[in-house]
mmCIF file of N, CA, C and O and ligand atoms in Angstrom:
data_model
loop_
_atom_site.group_PDB
_atom_site.id
_atom_site.type_symbol
_atom_site.label_atom_id
_atom_site.label_comp_id
_atom_site.label_asym_id
_atom_site.label_seq_id
_atom_site.Cartn_x
_atom_site.Cartn_y
_atom_site.Cartn_z
ATOM 1 N N UNK R 38 0.961 -1.116 0.047
ATOM 2 C CA UNK R 38 0.076 0.077 0.142
ATOM 3 C C UNK R 38 0.958 1.333 -0.033
ATOM 4 O O UNK R 38 1.845 1.267 0.793
ATOM 5 N N UNK R 39 0.701 2.052 -0.941
ATOM 6 C CA UNK R 39 1.161 3.377 -0.960
ATOM 7 C C UNK R 39 0.514 4.549 -0.373
ATOM 8 O O UNK R 39 -0.624 4.563 -0.127
ATOM 9 N N UNK R 40 1.076 5.699 -0.558
ATOM 10 C CA UNK R 40 0.644 7.109 -0.209
ATOM 11 C C UNK R 40 -0.268 7.608 -1.327
ATOM 12 O O UNK R 40 -0.611 6.912 -2.255
ATOM 13 N N UNK R 41 -0.832 8.855 -0.954
ATOM 14 C CA UNK R 41 -1.516 9.525 -2.024
ATOM 15 C C UNK R 41 -0.991 9.854 -3.332
ATOM 16 O O UNK R 41 0.407 10.230 -3.023
ATOM 17 N N UNK R 42 -1.389 9.858 -4.358
ATOM 18 C CA UNK R 42 -0.870 10.277 -5.573
ATOM 19 C C UNK R 42 -1.615 11.514 -6.113
ATOM 20 O O UNK R 42 -2.825 11.432 -6.122
ATOM 21 N N UNK R 43 -0.731 12.515 -6.551
ATOM 22 C CA UNK R 43 -1.310 13.790 -6.878
ATOM 23 C C UNK R 43 -1.979 13.429 -8.381
ATOM 24 O O UNK R 43 -0.933 13.008 -9.190
ATOM 25 N N UNK R 44 -3.133 13.801 -8.749
ATOM 26 C CA UNK R 44 -3.819 13.417 -10.072
ATOM 27 C C UNK R 44 -3.568 14.815 -10.934
ATOM 28 O O UNK R 44 -2.883 14.803 -11.873
ATOM 29 N N UNK R 45 -4.159 15.866 -10.393
ATOM 30 C CA UNK R 45 -3.869 17.178 -11.119
ATOM 31 C C UNK R 45 -4.568 18.239 -10.263
ATOM 32 O O UNK R 45 -4.879 17.920 -9.005
ATOM 33 N N UNK R 46 -4.340 19.604 -10.714
ATOM 34 C CA UNK R 46 -4.893 20.617 -9.710
ATOM 35 C C UNK R 46 -6.437 20.510 -9.963
ATOM 36 O O UNK R 46 -6.974 19.968 -10.981
ATOM 37 N N UNK R 47 -7.239 20.990 -9.069
ATOM 38 C CA UNK R 47 -8.519 21.044 -9.137
ATOM 39 C C UNK R 47 -8.937 21.601 -10.383
ATOM 40 O O UNK R 47 -10.110 21.303 -11.036
ATOM 41 N N UNK R 48 -8.315 22.802 -10.820
ATOM 42 C CA UNK R 48 -8.564 23.586 -12.144
ATOM 43 C C UNK R 48 -8.419 22.613 -13.187
ATOM 44 O O UNK R 48 -9.069 23.255 -14.341
ATOM 45 N N UNK R 49 -7.836 21.578 -13.199
ATOM 46 C CA UNK R 49 -7.556 20.735 -14.429
ATOM 47 C C UNK R 49 -8.606 19.529 -14.521
ATOM 48 O O UNK R 49 -8.290 18.601 -15.376
ATOM 49 N N UNK R 50 -9.447 19.640 -13.496
ATOM 50 C CA UNK R 50 -10.480 18.617 -13.678
ATOM 51 C C UNK R 50 -11.787 19.087 -13.258
ATOM 52 O O UNK R 50 -12.378 18.806 -11.980
ATOM 53 N N UNK R 51 -12.407 19.795 -14.285
ATOM 54 C CA UNK R 51 -13.710 20.494 -14.185
ATOM 55 C C UNK R 51 -14.646 19.369 -14.339
ATOM 56 O O UNK R 51 -14.567 18.348 -14.785
ATOM 57 N N UNK R 52 -16.021 19.789 -14.004
ATOM 58 C CA UNK R 52 -16.963 18.740 -14.267
ATOM 59 C C UNK R 52 -17.088 18.165 -15.560
ATOM 60 O O UNK R 52 -17.117 18.956 -16.667
ATOM 61 N N UNK R 53 -17.275 16.914 -15.814
ATOM 62 C CA UNK R 53 -17.254 16.280 -16.893
ATOM 63 C C UNK R 53 -16.043 15.956 -17.579
ATOM 64 O O UNK R 53 -15.866 15.165 -18.597
ATOM 65 N N UNK R 54 -14.884 16.416 -17.003
ATOM 66 C CA UNK R 54 -13.503 16.012 -17.270
ATOM 67 C C UNK R 54 -12.959 14.871 -16.579
ATOM 68 O O UNK R 54 -13.393 14.404 -15.468
ATOM 69 N N UNK R 55 -11.991 14.099 -17.255
ATOM 70 C CA UNK R 55 -11.264 12.871 -16.602
ATOM 71 C C UNK R 55 -9.916 13.121 -16.626
ATOM 72 O O UNK R 55 -9.379 13.784 -17.714
ATOM 73 N N UNK R 56 -9.207 12.222 -15.993
ATOM 74 C CA UNK R 56 -7.616 12.183 -16.016
ATOM 75 C C UNK R 56 -7.240 10.838 -15.712
ATOM 76 O O UNK R 56 -8.025 10.057 -14.931
ATOM 77 N N UNK R 57 -6.198 10.243 -16.155
ATOM 78 C CA UNK R 57 -5.593 9.113 -15.757
ATOM 79 C C UNK R 57 -4.351 9.349 -14.872
ATOM 80 O O UNK R 57 -3.539 9.985 -15.333
ATOM 81 N N UNK R 58 -4.240 8.738 -13.530
ATOM 82 C CA UNK R 58 -3.297 8.974 -12.802
ATOM 83 C C UNK R 58 -2.759 7.362 -12.700
ATOM 84 O O UNK R 58 -3.362 6.418 -12.822
ATOM 85 N N UNK R 59 -1.335 7.437 -12.143
ATOM 86 C CA UNK R 59 -0.522 6.039 -11.846
ATOM 87 C C UNK R 59 -0.346 5.872 -10.361
ATOM 88 O O UNK R 59 0.505 7.028 -10.119
ATOM 89 N N UNK R 60 -0.660 5.054 -9.807
ATOM 90 C CA UNK R 60 0.037 4.606 -8.431
ATOM 91 C C UNK R 60 0.706 3.339 -8.668
ATOM 92 O O UNK R 60 0.123 2.346 -8.795
ATOM 93 N N UNK R 61 1.960 3.535 -8.880
ATOM 94 C CA UNK R 61 2.896 2.376 -9.179
ATOM 95 C C UNK R 61 2.433 1.999 -10.244
ATOM 96 O O UNK R 61 2.457 2.611 -11.448
ATOM 97 N N UNK R 62 2.177 0.634 -10.509
ATOM 98 C CA UNK R 62 1.711 0.172 -11.764
ATOM 99 C C UNK R 62 0.242 0.278 -12.157
ATOM 100 O O UNK R 62 -0.262 -0.498 -12.946
ATOM 101 N N UNK R 63 -0.552 0.781 -11.184
ATOM 102 C CA UNK R 63 -1.823 0.813 -11.282
ATOM 103 C C UNK R 63 -2.437 2.018 -11.903
ATOM 104 O O UNK R 63 -2.310 3.085 -11.340
ATOM 105 N N UNK R 64 -3.020 1.958 -13.028
ATOM 106 C CA UNK R 64 -3.648 3.003 -13.678
ATOM 107 C C UNK R 64 -5.015 3.270 -13.090
ATOM 108 O O UNK R 64 -5.749 2.544 -12.843
ATOM 109 N N UNK R 65 -5.178 4.654 -12.976
ATOM 110 C CA UNK R 65 -6.514 5.100 -12.111
ATOM 111 C C UNK R 65 -7.297 6.067 -13.063
ATOM 112 O O UNK R 65 -6.597 7.076 -13.237
ATOM 113 N N UNK R 66 -8.509 5.753 -13.297
ATOM 114 C CA UNK R 66 -9.251 6.808 -14.040
ATOM 115 C C UNK R 66 -9.944 7.594 -12.917
ATOM 116 O O UNK R 66 -10.679 7.292 -12.259
ATOM 117 N N UNK R 67 -9.789 9.058 -13.071
ATOM 118 C CA UNK R 67 -10.468 9.864 -12.136
ATOM 119 C C UNK R 67 -11.183 10.903 -12.915
ATOM 120 O O UNK R 67 -10.946 11.387 -13.984
ATOM 121 N N UNK R 68 -12.437 10.938 -12.627
ATOM 122 C CA UNK R 68 -13.509 11.677 -13.234
ATOM 123 C C UNK R 68 -14.102 12.633 -12.231
ATOM 124 O O UNK R 68 -14.602 12.276 -11.046
ATOM 125 N N UNK R 69 -14.489 13.829 -12.822
ATOM 126 C CA UNK R 69 -15.388 14.748 -11.857
ATOM 127 C C UNK R 69 -16.698 14.560 -12.666
ATOM 128 O O UNK R 69 -17.020 15.010 -13.633
ATOM 129 N N UNK R 70 -17.726 14.037 -11.733
ATOM 130 C CA UNK R 70 -18.958 14.060 -12.050
ATOM 131 C C UNK R 70 -19.808 15.123 -11.517
ATOM 132 O O UNK R 70 -20.210 15.098 -10.137
ATOM 133 N N UNK R 71 -20.067 16.276 -11.975
ATOM 134 C CA UNK R 71 -20.961 17.457 -11.444
ATOM 135 C C UNK R 71 -20.420 17.715 -10.158
ATOM 136 O O UNK R 71 -21.207 18.003 -9.356
ATOM 137 N N UNK R 72 -18.981 17.858 -10.104
ATOM 138 C CA UNK R 72 -18.248 18.318 -8.941
ATOM 139 C C UNK R 72 -17.933 17.233 -7.879
ATOM 140 O O UNK R 72 -17.220 17.511 -6.820
ATOM 141 N N UNK R 73 -18.682 16.128 -8.142
ATOM 142 C CA UNK R 73 -18.048 14.850 -7.275
ATOM 143 C C UNK R 73 -17.225 14.040 -7.942
ATOM 144 O O UNK R 73 -17.087 13.752 -9.119
ATOM 145 N N UNK R 74 -15.770 13.951 -7.450
ATOM 146 C CA UNK R 74 -14.750 13.077 -8.119
ATOM 147 C C UNK R 74 -14.520 11.763 -7.540
ATOM 148 O O UNK R 74 -14.821 11.408 -6.465
ATOM 149 N N UNK R 75 -14.565 10.851 -8.706
ATOM 150 C CA UNK R 75 -14.545 9.394 -8.479
ATOM 151 C C UNK R 75 -13.132 8.755 -9.203
ATOM 152 O O UNK R 75 -12.926 9.378 -10.170
ATOM 153 N N UNK R 76 -12.826 7.727 -8.444
ATOM 154 C CA UNK R 76 -11.632 7.072 -9.199
ATOM 155 C C UNK R 76 -11.884 5.407 -9.133
ATOM 156 O O UNK R 76 -12.413 4.912 -8.372
ATOM 157 N N UNK R 77 -11.578 5.101 -10.451
ATOM 158 C CA UNK R 77 -11.825 3.550 -10.440
ATOM 159 C C UNK R 77 -10.527 3.016 -11.303
ATOM 160 O O UNK R 77 -9.850 3.754 -11.919
ATOM 161 N N UNK R 78 -10.287 1.783 -11.058
ATOM 162 C CA UNK R 78 -9.091 1.393 -11.827
ATOM 163 C C UNK R 78 -9.459 1.465 -13.336
ATOM 164 O O UNK R 78 -10.569 1.143 -13.770
ATOM 165 N N UNK R 79 -8.285 1.812 -14.156
ATOM 166 C CA UNK R 79 -8.687 2.053 -15.538
ATOM 167 C C UNK R 79 -8.437 0.718 -16.264
ATOM 168 O O UNK R 79 -7.288 0.678 -17.052
ATOM 169 N N UNK R 80 -9.111 -0.290 -15.863
ATOM 170 C CA UNK R 80 -8.963 -1.507 -16.568
ATOM 171 C C UNK R 80 -10.336 -2.052 -16.551
ATOM 172 O O UNK R 80 -11.000 -2.483 -15.677
ATOM 173 N N UNK R 81 -10.940 -2.271 -17.715
ATOM 174 C CA UNK R 81 -12.104 -2.969 -17.904
ATOM 175 C C UNK R 81 -12.121 -4.363 -17.231
ATOM 176 O O UNK R 81 -10.950 -5.221 -17.362
ATOM 177 N N UNK R 82 -13.151 -4.900 -16.545
ATOM 178 C CA UNK R 82 -12.997 -6.267 -15.977
ATOM 179 C C UNK R 82 -13.451 -7.237 -16.937
ATOM 180 O O UNK R 82 -13.207 -8.459 -16.595
ATOM 181 N N UNK R 83 -13.615 -7.094 -18.185
ATOM 182 C CA UNK R 83 -13.704 -7.947 -19.235
ATOM 183 C C UNK R 83 -12.397 -8.530 -19.746
ATOM 184 O O UNK R 83 -12.094 -9.608 -19.744
ATOM 185 N N UNK R 84 -11.577 -7.695 -20.307
ATOM 186 C CA UNK R 84 -10.091 -8.349 -20.821
ATOM 187 C C UNK R 84 -9.145 -7.233 -20.652
ATOM 188 O O UNK R 84 -8.342 -7.050 -21.321
ATOM 189 N N UNK R 85 -9.264 -6.475 -19.474
ATOM 190 C CA UNK R 85 -8.251 -5.761 -18.913
ATOM 191 C C UNK R 85 -7.828 -4.345 -19.865
ATOM 192 O O UNK R 85 -6.831 -3.977 -19.854
ATOM 193 N N UNK R 86 -8.727 -4.098 -20.785
ATOM 194 C CA UNK R 86 -8.415 -2.791 -21.720
ATOM 195 C C UNK R 86 -8.771 -1.753 -20.840
ATOM 196 O O UNK R 86 -9.551 -1.500 -19.943
ATOM 197 N N UNK R 87 -8.108 -0.592 -21.347
ATOM 198 C CA UNK R 87 -8.279 0.862 -20.633
ATOM 199 C C UNK R 87 -9.469 1.325 -20.921
ATOM 200 O O UNK R 87 -10.016 1.679 -21.888
ATOM 201 N N UNK R 88 -10.201 1.476 -19.540
ATOM 202 C CA UNK R 88 -11.747 2.154 -19.628
ATOM 203 C C UNK R 88 -11.315 3.790 -20.134
ATOM 204 O O UNK R 88 -12.248 4.174 -20.722
ATOM 205 N N UNK R 89 -10.384 4.248 -19.994
ATOM 206 C CA UNK R 89 -10.272 5.633 -20.205
ATOM 207 C C UNK R 89 -10.197 5.986 -21.834
ATOM 208 O O UNK R 89 -10.397 6.931 -22.219
ATOM 209 N N UNK R 90 -9.921 4.997 -22.684
ATOM 210 C CA UNK R 90 -10.190 4.932 -24.071
ATOM 211 C C UNK R 90 -11.536 5.022 -24.487
ATOM 212 O O UNK R 90 -11.785 5.470 -25.708
ATOM 213 N N UNK R 91 -12.254 4.531 -23.790
ATOM 214 C CA UNK R 91 -13.779 4.894 -24.059
ATOM 215 C C UNK R 91 -14.655 5.951 -23.909
ATOM 216 O O UNK R 91 -13.890 7.074 -23.181
ATOM 217 N N UNK R 92 -15.739 6.133 -24.010
ATOM 218 C CA UNK R 92 -16.665 7.270 -23.801
ATOM 219 C C UNK R 92 -17.147 7.302 -22.448
ATOM 220 O O UNK R 92 -17.640 6.451 -22.023
ATOM 221 N N UNK R 93 -17.278 8.588 -21.810
ATOM 222 C CA UNK R 93 -17.944 8.891 -20.681
ATOM 223 C C UNK R 93 -19.276 9.353 -21.105
ATOM 224 O O UNK R 93 -19.470 10.423 -21.810
ATOM 225 N N UNK R 94 -20.404 8.895 -20.458
ATOM 226 C CA UNK R 94 -21.762 9.233 -20.845
ATOM 227 C C UNK R 94 -22.499 9.365 -19.559
ATOM 228 O O UNK R 94 -22.847 8.455 -19.073
ATOM 229 N N UNK R 95 -22.671 10.485 -19.172
ATOM 230 C CA UNK R 95 -23.298 10.822 -17.778
ATOM 231 C C UNK R 95 -22.495 10.146 -16.611
ATOM 232 O O UNK R 95 -21.230 10.392 -16.709
ATOM 233 N N UNK R 96 -22.999 9.334 -15.903
ATOM 234 C CA UNK R 96 -22.271 8.582 -14.836
ATOM 235 C C UNK R 96 -21.751 7.286 -15.240
ATOM 236 O O UNK R 96 -21.599 6.375 -14.314
ATOM 237 N N UNK R 97 -21.627 7.164 -16.540
ATOM 238 C CA UNK R 97 -21.346 5.781 -17.145
ATOM 239 C C UNK R 97 -19.891 5.921 -17.934
ATOM 240 O O UNK R 97 -19.948 7.111 -18.459
ATOM 241 N N UNK R 98 -19.220 4.762 -17.987
ATOM 242 C CA UNK R 98 -18.098 4.704 -19.097
ATOM 243 C C UNK R 98 -18.393 3.676 -19.729
ATOM 244 O O UNK R 98 -18.787 2.508 -19.367
ATOM 245 N N UNK R 99 -18.282 3.817 -21.087
ATOM 246 C CA UNK R 99 -18.460 2.481 -21.971
ATOM 247 C C UNK R 99 -17.128 1.990 -22.489
ATOM 248 O O UNK R 99 -16.354 2.911 -23.020
ATOM 249 N N UNK R 100 -16.666 0.818 -22.361
ATOM 250 C CA UNK R 100 -15.518 0.218 -22.829
ATOM 251 C C UNK R 100 -15.488 0.235 -24.572
ATOM 252 O O UNK R 100 -16.407 -0.006 -24.925
ATOM 253 N N UNK R 101 -14.366 0.869 -24.973
ATOM 254 C CA UNK R 101 -14.436 0.849 -26.198
ATOM 255 C C UNK R 101 -14.196 -0.380 -27.002
ATOM 256 O O UNK R 101 -14.475 -0.580 -28.369
ATOM 257 N N UNK R 102 -13.625 -1.411 -26.401
ATOM 258 C CA UNK R 102 -13.364 -2.769 -27.025
ATOM 259 C C UNK R 102 -14.540 -3.646 -27.392
ATOM 260 O O UNK R 102 -14.699 -3.894 -28.482
ATOM 261 N N UNK R 103 -15.407 -3.866 -26.487
ATOM 262 C CA UNK R 103 -16.510 -4.479 -26.367
ATOM 263 C C UNK R 103 -17.848 -4.178 -26.169
ATOM 264 O O UNK R 103 -19.076 -4.650 -26.091
ATOM 265 N N UNK R 104 -17.703 -2.859 -25.552
ATOM 266 C CA UNK R 104 -18.994 -1.868 -25.018
ATOM 267 C C UNK R 104 -19.592 -2.380 -23.966
ATOM 268 O O UNK R 104 -20.777 -1.978 -23.626
ATOM 269 N N UNK R 105 -19.133 -3.036 -22.831
ATOM 270 C CA UNK R 105 -19.411 -3.049 -21.533
ATOM 271 C C UNK R 105 -19.441 -1.689 -21.094
ATOM 272 O O UNK R 105 -18.485 -0.919 -21.370
ATOM 273 N N UNK R 106 -20.471 -1.653 -19.873
ATOM 274 C CA UNK R 106 -20.466 -0.245 -19.418
ATOM 275 C C UNK R 106 -20.439 -0.523 -18.048
ATOM 276 O O UNK R 106 -20.828 -1.436 -17.313
ATOM 277 N N UNK R 107 -19.832 0.508 -17.256
ATOM 278 C CA UNK R 107 -19.406 0.498 -15.924
ATOM 279 C C UNK R 107 -20.193 1.940 -15.135
ATOM 280 O O UNK R 107 -20.160 3.136 -15.963
ATOM 281 N N UNK R 108 -20.678 1.865 -13.886
ATOM 282 C CA UNK R 108 -21.155 3.050 -13.320
ATOM 283 C C UNK R 108 -19.863 3.551 -12.651
ATOM 284 O O UNK R 108 -19.114 3.024 -11.847
ATOM 285 N N UNK R 109 -19.726 5.004 -12.985
ATOM 286 C CA UNK R 109 -18.336 5.424 -12.434
ATOM 287 C C UNK R 109 -18.305 5.889 -11.051
ATOM 288 O O UNK R 109 -17.285 6.197 -10.288
ATOM 289 N N UNK R 110 -19.801 5.808 -10.519
ATOM 290 C CA UNK R 110 -19.897 6.019 -8.777
ATOM 291 C C UNK R 110 -19.412 4.693 -8.146
ATOM 292 O O UNK R 110 -18.824 4.971 -7.122
ATOM 293 N N UNK R 111 -19.785 3.654 -8.733
ATOM 294 C CA UNK R 111 -19.572 2.370 -7.966
ATOM 295 C C UNK R 111 -18.753 1.264 -8.494
ATOM 296 O O UNK R 111 -18.266 0.536 -7.882
ATOM 297 N N UNK R 112 -18.461 1.600 -9.807
ATOM 298 C CA UNK R 112 -17.638 0.704 -10.440
ATOM 299 C C UNK R 112 -18.412 -0.497 -10.993
ATOM 300 O O UNK R 112 -17.874 -1.434 -11.668
ATOM 301 N N UNK R 113 -19.504 -0.647 -10.457
ATOM 302 C CA UNK R 113 -20.613 -1.792 -11.054
ATOM 303 C C UNK R 113 -20.718 -1.978 -12.506
ATOM 304 O O UNK R 113 -20.749 -1.113 -13.252
ATOM 305 N N UNK R 114 -20.561 -3.452 -12.880
ATOM 306 C CA UNK R 114 -20.778 -3.518 -14.324
ATOM 307 C C UNK R 114 -22.232 -3.464 -14.700
ATOM 308 O O UNK R 114 -23.131 -3.959 -14.003
ATOM 309 N N UNK R 115 -22.540 -2.808 -15.847
ATOM 310 C CA UNK R 115 -24.088 -2.607 -15.954
ATOM 311 C C UNK R 115 -24.539 -3.163 -17.171
ATOM 312 O O UNK R 115 -25.788 -3.438 -17.411
ATOM 313 N N UNK R 116 -23.635 -3.959 -18.038
ATOM 314 C CA UNK R 116 -24.027 -4.725 -19.020
ATOM 315 C C UNK R 116 -22.983 -5.563 -19.516
ATOM 316 O O UNK R 116 -21.715 -5.293 -19.353
ATOM 317 N N UNK R 117 -23.376 -6.829 -20.256
ATOM 318 C CA UNK R 117 -22.497 -7.614 -20.919
ATOM 319 C C UNK R 117 -21.550 -6.879 -21.818
ATOM 320 O O UNK R 117 -21.934 -5.947 -22.436
ATOM 321 N N UNK R 118 -20.325 -7.399 -22.169
ATOM 322 C CA UNK R 118 -19.709 -8.740 -21.804
ATOM 323 C C UNK R 118 -19.094 -8.657 -20.310
ATOM 324 O O UNK R 118 -18.179 -9.629 -19.944
ATOM 325 N N UNK R 119 -19.223 -7.545 -19.596
ATOM 326 C CA UNK R 119 -18.495 -7.719 -18.289
ATOM 327 C C UNK R 119 -19.464 -7.815 -17.134
ATOM 328 O O UNK R 119 -20.743 -7.409 -17.334
ATOM 329 N N UNK R 120 -19.106 -8.456 -16.255
ATOM 330 C CA UNK R 120 -20.243 -9.171 -15.107
ATOM 331 C C UNK R 120 -19.301 -8.511 -13.811
ATOM 332 O O UNK R 120 -20.226 -8.338 -12.771
ATOM 333 N N UNK R 121 -18.051 -8.604 -13.751
ATOM 334 C CA UNK R 121 -17.351 -8.122 -12.476
ATOM 335 C C UNK R 121 -17.298 -6.706 -12.360
ATOM 336 O O UNK R 121 -17.109 -6.085 -13.482
ATOM 337 N N UNK R 122 -17.400 -6.156 -11.127
ATOM 338 C CA UNK R 122 -17.167 -4.677 -11.118
ATOM 339 C C UNK R 122 -15.768 -4.253 -11.467
ATOM 340 O O UNK R 122 -14.748 -5.252 -11.298
ATOM 341 N N UNK R 123 -15.678 -2.949 -11.430
ATOM 342 C CA UNK R 123 -14.398 -2.389 -11.641
ATOM 343 C C UNK R 123 -13.882 -1.822 -10.221
ATOM 344 O O UNK R 123 -14.942 -1.255 -9.641
ATOM 345 N N UNK R 124 -12.693 -2.003 -9.867
ATOM 346 C CA UNK R 124 -12.173 -1.549 -8.624
ATOM 347 C C UNK R 124 -12.448 -0.118 -8.449
ATOM 348 O O UNK R 124 -12.021 0.497 -9.154
ATOM 349 N N UNK R 125 -12.910 0.262 -7.327
ATOM 350 C CA UNK R 125 -13.014 1.859 -6.786
ATOM 351 C C UNK R 125 -11.775 2.219 -6.055
ATOM 352 O O UNK R 125 -11.411 1.308 -4.968
ATOM 353 N N UNK R 126 -11.490 3.370 -5.923
ATOM 354 C CA UNK R 126 -10.235 3.677 -5.366
ATOM 355 C C UNK R 126 -10.676 5.241 -4.351
ATOM 356 O O UNK R 126 -11.444 5.821 -5.013
ATOM 357 N N UNK R 127 -10.075 5.351 -3.363
ATOM 358 C CA UNK R 127 -10.471 6.465 -2.647
ATOM 359 C C UNK R 127 -9.787 7.703 -3.426
ATOM 360 O O UNK R 127 -9.069 7.689 -4.184
ATOM 361 N N UNK R 128 -10.662 8.909 -3.312
ATOM 362 C CA UNK R 128 -10.211 10.067 -3.650
ATOM 363 C C UNK R 128 -10.275 11.304 -2.677
ATOM 364 O O UNK R 128 -11.210 11.269 -1.961
ATOM 365 N N UNK R 129 -9.565 12.315 -2.784
ATOM 366 C CA UNK R 129 -9.735 13.411 -2.003
ATOM 367 C C UNK R 129 -9.303 14.761 -2.751
ATOM 368 O O UNK R 129 -8.510 14.559 -3.774
ATOM 369 N N UNK R 130 -9.838 15.809 -2.433
ATOM 370 C CA UNK R 130 -9.567 17.067 -2.882
ATOM 371 C C UNK R 130 -8.904 17.931 -1.600
ATOM 372 O O UNK R 130 -9.481 18.223 -0.645
ATOM 373 N N UNK R 131 -7.732 18.316 -1.874
ATOM 374 C CA UNK R 131 -6.850 18.839 -0.919
ATOM 375 C C UNK R 131 -5.831 19.872 -1.302
ATOM 376 O O UNK R 131 -5.146 19.292 -2.431
ATOM 377 N N UNK R 132 -5.599 20.852 -0.750
ATOM 378 C CA UNK R 132 -4.437 21.768 -1.139
ATOM 379 C C UNK R 132 -4.494 22.322 -2.552
ATOM 380 O O UNK R 132 -3.562 22.281 -3.413
ATOM 381 N N UNK R 133 -5.919 22.610 -3.178
ATOM 382 C CA UNK R 133 -6.203 22.751 -4.539
ATOM 383 C C UNK R 133 -6.006 21.841 -5.510
ATOM 384 O O UNK R 133 -5.527 21.977 -6.643
ATOM 385 N N UNK R 134 -5.679 20.538 -5.110
ATOM 386 C CA UNK R 134 -5.472 19.469 -5.937
ATOM 387 C C UNK R 134 -6.413 18.221 -5.737
ATOM 388 O O UNK R 134 -6.969 17.992 -4.730
ATOM 389 N N UNK R 135 -6.297 17.269 -6.471
ATOM 390 C CA UNK R 135 -7.171 16.005 -6.624
ATOM 391 C C UNK R 135 -6.023 14.959 -6.349
ATOM 392 O O UNK R 135 -5.055 14.759 -6.941
ATOM 393 N N UNK R 136 -6.435 14.101 -5.286
ATOM 394 C CA UNK R 136 -5.618 13.047 -5.052
ATOM 395 C C UNK R 136 -6.072 11.749 -4.993
ATOM 396 O O UNK R 136 -7.431 11.569 -4.823
ATOM 397 N N UNK R 137 -5.507 10.597 -5.302
ATOM 398 C CA UNK R 137 -6.121 9.183 -5.275
ATOM 399 C C UNK R 137 -5.051 8.161 -4.756
ATOM 400 O O UNK R 137 -3.866 8.659 -4.849
ATOM 401 N N UNK R 138 -5.232 6.982 -4.441
ATOM 402 C CA UNK R 138 -4.355 6.040 -4.288
ATOM 403 C C UNK R 138 -4.769 4.552 -4.421
ATOM 404 O O UNK R 138 -6.082 4.571 -4.413
ATOM 405 N N UNK R 139 -3.961 3.776 -4.798
ATOM 406 C CA UNK R 139 -4.420 2.308 -4.757
ATOM 407 C C UNK R 139 -4.369 1.853 -3.355
ATOM 408 O O UNK R 139 -3.078 1.610 -2.819
ATOM 409 N N UNK R 140 -5.496 1.580 -2.853
ATOM 410 C CA UNK R 140 -5.648 1.273 -1.514
ATOM 411 C C UNK R 140 -5.623 -0.344 -0.925
ATOM 412 O O UNK R 140 -5.966 -0.569 0.179
ATOM 413 N N UNK R 141 -4.977 -0.906 -2.024
ATOM 414 C CA UNK R 141 -5.290 -2.430 -1.838
ATOM 415 C C UNK R 141 -4.016 -2.892 -0.894
ATOM 416 O O UNK R 141 -3.015 -2.400 -0.860
HETATM 417 S S1 FES C 111 -12.442 -5.393 -22.567
HETATM 418 FE FE1 FES C 111 -13.920 -4.057 -22.022
HETATM 419 S S2 FES C 111 -15.697 -4.909 -22.831
HETATM 420 FE FE2 FES C 111 -14.436 -6.402 -23.506
#
């Protein structure tokens, strides 16, 4: 387990925007949904593809490889071909920046 990783300044993650940060070898997709920031592992639970390559639509992200959708708030898989959730990570806003961490 490592410490918090700085994603970007809050000004660089406005509502509707997303970023990818790395905690060690873990890619983390960080999304601002109407002012609430959420962090998910940037890895589709179907075949390990980067979710950040797909489209964010409201509070969902669609994997560009086979079309699975995930809830950005919970990581829950919403449709086939993915059934397992995507890992959620903690996120915080502090000192004018957004932070996340792989807390496994
Ligand atoms: S790798 Fe994401 S839906 Fe298949």
